[in-house]
Amino acid sequence: MTERAWPAGAATAIGSMPGVDPVEAAAVVFGELPDFPHVPELPARGVGADLIGRTAALLVDLAVEVVPSGYRVAGRPGHDHRRGIDLQQWDLDAVQQARETVGSPPVIKTQIAGPWTLGAGIELTRGHRLLTDRGALRDFTESLLDGLAQYVGELAARTGAPIVVQLDEPSLPAALAGGLPTPSGYGNVSAVPEPEARELLTVMIDRIGGITGQPVVVHCCAPHPPIALLRSVGAGAIAFDVSQLGGASTGLLDEVGETWDSGTSLFLGLVPSTDPVTQPGLKELAAPALNLVDRLGFTRAILAERAVPTPVCGLAGATNEWLRRALALSRDLGKAFLEPPESW
């Protein structure tokens, strides 16, 4: 599903933000990104507020607990799991309050871990990563999809807006390359065969598209994101840090070009996610996107049609001042993609 769900010229952010106040975070997002806000993530709140904890809070009939090494499968829901659910409800309350203040947006985005990153971030009771047990990983994926359907329904009811789901897959490249260390740290987990990765992602994206009726965004901020793989599994948009293409091979650039040519949108990470030494101008921030378009041989109009500017990754490490500035710059880039300044 590649039909665009967001307005032309819209901008958004990846998800995470600094601070611990969900009401303030939602107000900032809805104020700075009115055409394509997202549900803020506040990992500084601790257990249950990080990517894995937030996603695990959606599980139905399965649960996790926190152990010294991270998250582990639990026999039944306990304090850690309930905390994740409580944080999720507070986030929904905050988003609803922001919506009541400024009105319903054209579309809103929410973020969860993709299946391979979830499987990399949770341990089985015997200490291995969840993704090493393909049966257990499928069970967790099904449970997550059941919980996501309930969550999307509630988020849509509270905001009055269509919902776009973003799958975060920072661990996917390492899983494919056999680069994930075992929990003991003395070895690496065997590489996930690409056909297996493709099959599970395809199932999940198809199911999410059925739940939301909207294209699914897949975000990967790791070096050398698997663009061709993500296009092949039906991602409606792929989000990545454009600076990762600075020394990219011809093959990776070809993958980007083929992805754009297929109608898939690209969420282009262009704005620094932490406070830069010098304040960048709009043209400077846009330069990597303009250079990419020119190098691939597209007209620059494709930026308005199939691109969404974002910060390069999450903003959890930013100051409050830069947070607002980064979101405003992303918004201004979106407008400039739609109506380019003469100086471009």
mmCIF file of C-alpha atoms in Angstrom, residues 48-322:
data_model
loop_
_atom_site.group_PDB
_atom_site.id
_atom_site.type_symbol
_atom_site.label_atom_id
_atom_site.label_comp_id
_atom_site.label_asym_id
_atom_site.label_seq_id
_atom_site.Cartn_x
_atom_site.Cartn_y
_atom_site.Cartn_z
ATOM 1 C CA GLY A 48 8.247 0.798 29.847
ATOM 2 C CA ALA A 49 8.905 4.075 28.016
ATOM 3 C CA ASP A 50 11.653 2.884 25.678
ATOM 4 C CA LEU A 51 10.994 1.311 22.274
ATOM 5 C CA ILE A 52 10.837 -2.297 23.480
ATOM 6 C CA GLY A 53 8.878 -1.524 26.639
ATOM 7 C CA ARG A 54 6.289 0.581 24.823
ATOM 8 C CA THR A 55 5.799 -2.092 22.195
ATOM 9 C CA ALA A 56 5.611 -4.900 24.734
ATOM 10 C CA ALA A 57 2.809 -3.019 26.507
ATOM 11 C CA LEU A 58 0.619 -3.787 23.483
ATOM 12 C CA LEU A 59 1.019 -7.558 23.798
ATOM 13 C CA VAL A 60 -2.132 -9.590 24.390
ATOM 14 C CA ASP A 61 -1.869 -12.704 26.630
ATOM 15 C CA LEU A 62 1.926 -12.390 26.670
ATOM 16 C CA ALA A 63 4.090 -10.270 28.941
ATOM 17 C CA VAL A 64 7.643 -9.199 29.689
ATOM 18 C CA GLU A 65 9.567 -8.299 32.823
ATOM 19 C CA VAL A 66 12.771 -6.387 33.440
ATOM 20 C CA VAL A 67 15.913 -8.304 34.417
ATOM 21 C CA PRO A 68 19.486 -6.972 34.734
ATOM 22 C CA SER A 69 20.196 -7.685 31.068
ATOM 23 C CA GLY A 70 16.992 -6.047 29.779
ATOM 24 C CA TYR A 71 13.515 -7.345 28.942
ATOM 25 C CA ARG A 72 12.648 -11.023 29.338
ATOM 26 C CA VAL A 73 9.545 -13.074 28.633
ATOM 27 C CA ALA A 74 7.424 -13.326 31.784
ATOM 28 C CA GLY A 75 5.024 -16.045 32.821
ATOM 29 C CA ARG A 76 2.326 -13.519 33.630
ATOM 30 C CA PRO A 77 1.907 -9.725 33.632
ATOM 31 C CA GLY A 78 3.678 -8.096 36.549
ATOM 32 C CA HIS A 79 4.621 -4.610 37.706
ATOM 33 C CA ASP A 80 6.878 -3.872 34.725
ATOM 34 C CA HIS A 81 4.237 -4.852 32.182
ATOM 35 C CA ARG A 82 1.501 -2.896 33.965
ATOM 36 C CA ARG A 83 3.743 0.171 34.095
ATOM 37 C CA GLY A 84 4.120 0.050 30.309
ATOM 38 C CA ILE A 85 0.338 -0.087 29.925
ATOM 39 C CA ASP A 86 -0.116 2.847 32.318
ATOM 40 C CA LEU A 87 2.394 4.950 30.365
ATOM 41 C CA GLN A 88 0.570 4.102 27.151
ATOM 42 C CA GLN A 89 -2.726 5.323 28.577
ATOM 43 C CA TRP A 90 -1.155 8.556 29.827
ATOM 44 C CA ASP A 91 0.234 9.133 26.330
ATOM 45 C CA LEU A 92 -3.206 8.637 24.814
ATOM 46 C CA ASP A 93 -4.689 11.083 27.330
ATOM 47 C CA ALA A 94 -2.028 13.654 26.396
ATOM 48 C CA VAL A 95 -2.604 13.255 22.663
ATOM 49 C CA GLN A 96 -6.351 13.596 23.161
ATOM 50 C CA GLN A 97 -5.827 16.789 25.171
ATOM 51 C CA ALA A 98 -3.630 18.240 22.412
ATOM 52 C CA ARG A 99 -6.217 17.341 19.809
ATOM 53 C CA GLU A 100 -8.967 19.031 21.818
ATOM 54 C CA THR A 101 -6.835 22.178 21.958
ATOM 55 C CA VAL A 102 -5.838 22.486 18.285
ATOM 56 C CA GLY A 103 -8.314 20.217 16.481
ATOM 57 C CA SER A 104 -7.952 16.922 14.643
ATOM 58 C CA PRO A 105 -4.899 16.626 12.382
ATOM 59 C CA PRO A 106 -5.173 15.241 8.813
ATOM 60 C CA VAL A 107 -3.318 12.122 9.998
ATOM 61 C CA ILE A 108 -1.309 11.038 13.046
ATOM 62 C CA LYS A 109 1.598 8.609 13.326
ATOM 63 C CA THR A 110 2.386 6.146 16.085
ATOM 64 C CA GLN A 111 5.531 4.042 16.426
ATOM 65 C CA ILE A 112 6.245 0.472 17.539
ATOM 66 C CA ALA A 113 9.196 -1.881 17.253
ATOM 67 C CA GLY A 114 9.224 -4.054 14.169
ATOM 68 C CA PRO A 115 9.238 -7.829 14.698
ATOM 69 C CA TRP A 116 12.984 -8.322 14.285
ATOM 70 C CA THR A 117 13.923 -5.474 16.614
ATOM 71 C CA LEU A 118 11.345 -6.696 19.144
ATOM 72 C CA GLY A 119 12.785 -10.193 18.829
ATOM 73 C CA ALA A 120 16.291 -8.840 19.338
ATOM 74 C CA GLY A 121 15.311 -6.796 22.389
ATOM 75 C CA ILE A 122 13.534 -9.483 24.442
ATOM 76 C CA GLU A 123 15.134 -12.565 25.976
ATOM 77 C CA LEU A 124 13.519 -15.947 26.350
ATOM 78 C CA THR A 125 13.376 -17.411 29.849
ATOM 79 C CA ARG A 126 16.414 -19.575 29.070
ATOM 80 C CA GLY A 127 18.454 -16.497 28.178
ATOM 81 C CA HIS A 128 18.534 -16.509 24.368
ATOM 82 C CA ARG A 129 17.158 -13.695 22.238
ATOM 83 C CA LEU A 130 13.518 -14.161 21.292
ATOM 84 C CA LEU A 131 14.296 -14.089 17.569
ATOM 85 C CA THR A 132 16.289 -17.327 17.881
ATOM 86 C CA ASP A 133 13.007 -19.172 18.454
ATOM 87 C CA ARG A 134 11.002 -18.559 15.289
ATOM 88 C CA GLY A 135 7.847 -20.102 16.745
ATOM 89 C CA ALA A 136 7.962 -17.826 19.772
ATOM 90 C CA LEU A 137 8.696 -14.846 17.536
ATOM 91 C CA ARG A 138 5.599 -15.586 15.449
ATOM 92 C CA ASP A 139 3.521 -15.881 18.628
ATOM 93 C CA PHE A 140 4.775 -12.500 19.833
ATOM 94 C CA THR A 141 4.088 -10.952 16.435
ATOM 95 C CA GLU A 142 0.506 -12.231 16.449
ATOM 96 C CA SER A 143 0.012 -11.017 20.006
ATOM 97 C CA LEU A 144 1.419 -7.613 19.095
ATOM 98 C CA LEU A 145 -0.893 -7.311 16.092
ATOM 99 C CA ASP A 146 -3.906 -8.117 18.261
ATOM 100 C CA GLY A 147 -2.932 -5.439 20.752
ATOM 101 C CA LEU A 148 -2.078 -2.953 18.022
ATOM 102 C CA ALA A 149 -5.554 -3.295 16.536
ATOM 103 C CA GLN A 150 -7.080 -2.306 19.887
ATOM 104 C CA TYR A 151 -4.621 0.559 20.342
ATOM 105 C CA VAL A 152 -5.149 1.960 16.837
ATOM 106 C CA GLY A 153 -8.893 1.903 17.389
ATOM 107 C CA GLU A 154 -8.559 3.861 20.621
ATOM 108 C CA LEU A 155 -6.078 6.352 19.148
ATOM 109 C CA ALA A 156 -8.358 6.976 16.171
ATOM 110 C CA ALA A 157 -11.352 7.496 18.462
ATOM 111 C CA ARG A 158 -9.440 9.952 20.642
ATOM 112 C CA THR A 159 -7.966 11.996 17.776
ATOM 113 C CA GLY A 160 -10.579 11.698 15.030
ATOM 114 C CA ALA A 161 -7.714 11.138 12.566
ATOM 115 C CA PRO A 162 -6.453 8.320 10.344
ATOM 116 C CA ILE A 163 -3.562 6.422 11.926
ATOM 117 C CA VAL A 164 -0.232 5.674 10.260
ATOM 118 C CA VAL A 165 1.946 3.079 11.995
ATOM 119 C CA GLN A 166 5.732 3.306 11.873
ATOM 120 C CA LEU A 167 7.747 0.137 12.448
ATOM 121 C CA ASP A 168 11.152 0.891 13.979
ATOM 122 C CA GLU A 169 13.739 -1.656 12.863
ATOM 123 C CA PRO A 170 17.153 -0.435 14.066
ATOM 124 C CA SER A 171 18.267 -4.016 14.781
ATOM 125 C CA LEU A 172 17.305 -5.461 11.391
ATOM 126 C CA PRO A 173 20.631 -4.885 9.579
ATOM 127 C CA ALA A 174 22.587 -6.500 12.434
ATOM 128 C CA ALA A 175 20.146 -9.428 12.540
ATOM 129 C CA LEU A 176 20.598 -9.994 8.799
ATOM 130 C CA ALA A 177 24.394 -9.753 9.064
ATOM 131 C CA GLY A 178 24.768 -11.991 12.116
ATOM 132 C CA GLY A 179 26.012 -9.010 14.111
ATOM 133 C CA LEU A 180 23.753 -9.286 17.163
ATOM 134 C CA PRO A 181 25.702 -10.430 20.242
ATOM 135 C CA THR A 182 24.286 -13.198 22.364
ATOM 136 C CA PRO A 183 23.031 -12.089 25.804
ATOM 137 C CA SER A 184 26.201 -13.555 27.344
ATOM 138 C CA GLY A 185 28.324 -11.375 25.079
ATOM 139 C CA TYR A 186 30.591 -14.289 24.131
ATOM 140 C CA GLY A 187 29.300 -14.820 20.638
ATOM 141 C CA ASN A 188 26.877 -13.626 17.994
ATOM 142 C CA VAL A 189 23.401 -14.797 17.098
ATOM 143 C CA SER A 190 23.252 -16.599 13.763
ATOM 144 C CA ALA A 191 22.286 -14.391 10.855
ATOM 145 C CA VAL A 192 18.593 -14.280 9.987
ATOM 146 C CA PRO A 193 18.129 -15.483 6.386
ATOM 147 C CA GLU A 194 16.730 -12.680 4.241
ATOM 148 C CA PRO A 195 13.738 -14.769 3.025
ATOM 149 C CA GLU A 196 12.675 -15.282 6.674
ATOM 150 C CA ALA A 197 13.046 -11.596 7.443
ATOM 151 C CA ARG A 198 11.066 -10.717 4.330
ATOM 152 C CA GLU A 199 8.254 -13.174 5.101
ATOM 153 C CA LEU A 200 7.620 -11.961 8.652
ATOM 154 C CA LEU A 201 7.825 -8.281 7.702
ATOM 155 C CA THR A 202 5.455 -8.830 4.785
ATOM 156 C CA VAL A 203 2.899 -10.505 7.030
ATOM 157 C CA MET A 204 3.142 -7.747 9.611
ATOM 158 C CA ILE A 205 2.899 -4.896 7.117
ATOM 159 C CA ASP A 206 -0.049 -6.509 5.354
ATOM 160 C CA ARG A 207 -1.861 -6.974 8.647
ATOM 161 C CA ILE A 208 -1.149 -3.442 9.851
ATOM 162 C CA GLY A 209 -2.357 -2.043 6.545
ATOM 163 C CA GLY A 210 -5.569 -3.987 7.067
ATOM 164 C CA ILE A 211 -5.947 -2.554 10.567
ATOM 165 C CA THR A 212 -5.326 1.089 9.656
ATOM 166 C CA GLY A 213 -6.231 1.275 5.965
ATOM 167 C CA GLN A 214 -3.065 3.374 5.598
ATOM 168 C CA PRO A 215 0.474 2.791 4.312
ATOM 169 C CA VAL A 216 3.017 1.529 6.834
ATOM 170 C CA VAL A 217 6.274 3.394 7.441
ATOM 171 C CA VAL A 218 9.423 1.411 8.254
ATOM 172 C CA HIS A 219 12.244 3.336 9.922
ATOM 173 C CA CYS A 220 15.852 2.169 10.054
ATOM 174 C CA CYS A 221 18.516 4.623 11.199
ATOM 175 C CA ALA A 222 21.335 2.067 11.117
ATOM 176 C CA PRO A 223 24.140 2.484 8.570
ATOM 177 C CA HIS A 224 23.306 0.986 5.173
ATOM 178 C CA PRO A 225 19.564 0.458 5.689
ATOM 179 C CA PRO A 226 18.173 -2.478 3.671
ATOM 180 C CA ILE A 227 16.151 -0.270 1.310
ATOM 181 C CA ALA A 228 15.421 -2.931 -1.315
ATOM 182 C CA LEU A 229 14.261 -5.426 1.310
ATOM 183 C CA LEU A 230 11.946 -2.896 2.927
ATOM 184 C CA ARG A 231 10.465 -1.954 -0.432
ATOM 185 C CA SER A 232 9.899 -5.617 -1.286
ATOM 186 C CA VAL A 233 7.859 -6.258 1.887
ATOM 187 C CA GLY A 234 5.295 -3.602 1.018
ATOM 188 C CA ALA A 235 6.414 -0.619 3.081
ATOM 189 C CA GLY A 236 4.474 2.431 1.969
ATOM 190 C CA ALA A 237 7.332 4.646 3.129
ATOM 191 C CA ILE A 238 10.901 4.081 4.291
ATOM 192 C CA ALA A 239 12.520 6.420 6.825
ATOM 193 C CA PHE A 240 16.292 6.775 7.109
ATOM 194 C CA ASP A 241 19.113 9.227 7.795
ATOM 195 C CA VAL A 242 20.118 10.777 4.465
ATOM 196 C CA SER A 243 23.658 11.369 5.739
ATOM 197 C CA GLN A 244 24.115 7.580 5.666
ATOM 198 C CA LEU A 245 24.142 7.864 1.865
ATOM 199 C CA GLY A 246 27.180 10.144 1.864
ATOM 200 C CA GLY A 247 29.582 7.360 0.933
ATOM 201 C CA ALA A 248 26.942 4.943 -0.295
ATOM 202 C CA SER A 249 27.690 2.394 -2.957
ATOM 203 C CA THR A 250 26.144 2.645 -6.387
ATOM 204 C CA GLY A 251 24.049 -0.384 -5.459
ATOM 205 C CA LEU A 252 22.459 1.309 -2.453
ATOM 206 C CA LEU A 253 21.768 4.461 -4.458
ATOM 207 C CA ASP A 254 20.146 2.300 -7.137
ATOM 208 C CA GLU A 255 17.929 0.792 -4.430
ATOM 209 C CA VAL A 256 16.857 4.269 -3.339
ATOM 210 C CA GLY A 257 16.094 5.261 -6.929
ATOM 211 C CA GLU A 258 14.108 2.094 -7.614
ATOM 212 C CA THR A 259 12.172 2.605 -4.388
ATOM 213 C CA TRP A 260 11.199 6.143 -5.309
ATOM 214 C CA ASP A 261 10.393 5.066 -8.856
ATOM 215 C CA SER A 262 8.040 2.371 -7.533
ATOM 216 C CA GLY A 263 5.872 4.991 -5.815
ATOM 217 C CA THR A 264 7.167 4.354 -2.297
ATOM 218 C CA SER A 265 7.679 7.502 -0.237
ATOM 219 C CA LEU A 266 10.926 8.296 1.542
ATOM 220 C CA PHE A 267 11.042 9.935 4.960
ATOM 221 C CA LEU A 268 14.316 11.816 4.673
ATOM 222 C CA GLY A 269 16.225 12.427 7.907
ATOM 223 C CA LEU A 270 17.715 15.883 7.312
ATOM 224 C CA VAL A 271 17.545 17.911 10.544
ATOM 225 C CA PRO A 272 20.121 17.180 13.310
ATOM 226 C CA SER A 273 18.614 15.306 16.231
ATOM 227 C CA THR A 274 20.822 17.023 18.813
ATOM 228 C CA ASP A 275 21.896 20.631 19.176
ATOM 229 C CA PRO A 276 24.349 21.519 16.376
ATOM 230 C CA VAL A 277 27.405 23.687 16.989
ATOM 231 C CA THR A 278 26.155 26.230 14.458
ATOM 232 C CA GLN A 279 22.556 26.876 13.515
ATOM 233 C CA PRO A 280 21.957 25.461 10.013
ATOM 234 C CA GLY A 281 19.958 27.292 7.369
ATOM 235 C CA LEU A 282 17.107 25.753 5.433
ATOM 236 C CA LYS A 283 19.054 25.487 2.179
ATOM 237 C CA GLU A 284 21.940 23.805 3.980
ATOM 238 C CA LEU A 285 19.587 21.254 5.522
ATOM 239 C CA ALA A 286 17.876 20.597 2.190
ATOM 240 C CA ALA A 287 21.151 20.129 0.289
ATOM 241 C CA PRO A 288 21.502 16.335 0.851
ATOM 242 C CA ALA A 289 17.943 15.792 -0.429
ATOM 243 C CA LEU A 290 18.469 18.057 -3.433
ATOM 244 C CA ASN A 291 21.778 16.371 -4.239
ATOM 245 C CA LEU A 292 20.179 12.931 -3.920
ATOM 246 C CA VAL A 293 17.375 13.835 -6.323
ATOM 247 C CA ASP A 294 19.794 15.341 -8.839
ATOM 248 C CA ARG A 295 22.164 12.374 -8.625
ATOM 249 C CA LEU A 296 19.351 9.888 -9.183
ATOM 250 C CA GLY A 297 18.019 11.846 -12.160
ATOM 251 C CA PHE A 298 14.582 12.717 -10.786
ATOM 252 C CA THR A 299 12.959 16.112 -11.082
ATOM 253 C CA ARG A 300 12.913 17.971 -7.789
ATOM 254 C CA ALA A 301 9.116 17.848 -7.820
ATOM 255 C CA ILE A 302 9.442 14.321 -6.418
ATOM 256 C CA LEU A 303 10.302 15.871 -3.046
ATOM 257 C CA ALA A 304 6.789 17.294 -2.834
ATOM 258 C CA GLU A 305 5.188 14.115 -4.148
ATOM 259 C CA ARG A 306 7.085 11.310 -2.387
ATOM 260 C CA ALA A 307 9.253 12.775 0.379
ATOM 261 C CA VAL A 308 8.642 13.753 3.994
ATOM 262 C CA PRO A 309 11.399 15.628 5.867
ATOM 263 C CA THR A 310 12.211 14.546 9.417
ATOM 264 C CA PRO A 311 14.985 14.854 11.968
ATOM 265 C CA VAL A 312 17.724 12.322 11.263
ATOM 266 C CA CYS A 313 16.549 10.133 14.147
ATOM 267 C CA GLY A 314 14.843 10.484 17.517
ATOM 268 C CA LEU A 315 15.128 13.723 19.493
ATOM 269 C CA ALA A 316 15.505 12.232 22.983
ATOM 270 C CA GLY A 317 18.990 13.736 23.329
ATOM 271 C CA ALA A 318 18.020 17.255 22.272
ATOM 272 C CA THR A 319 17.544 20.255 24.514
ATOM 273 C CA ASN A 320 14.015 21.629 24.726
ATOM 274 C CA GLU A 321 15.112 24.642 22.687
ATOM 275 C CA TRP A 322 16.549 22.525 19.879
#
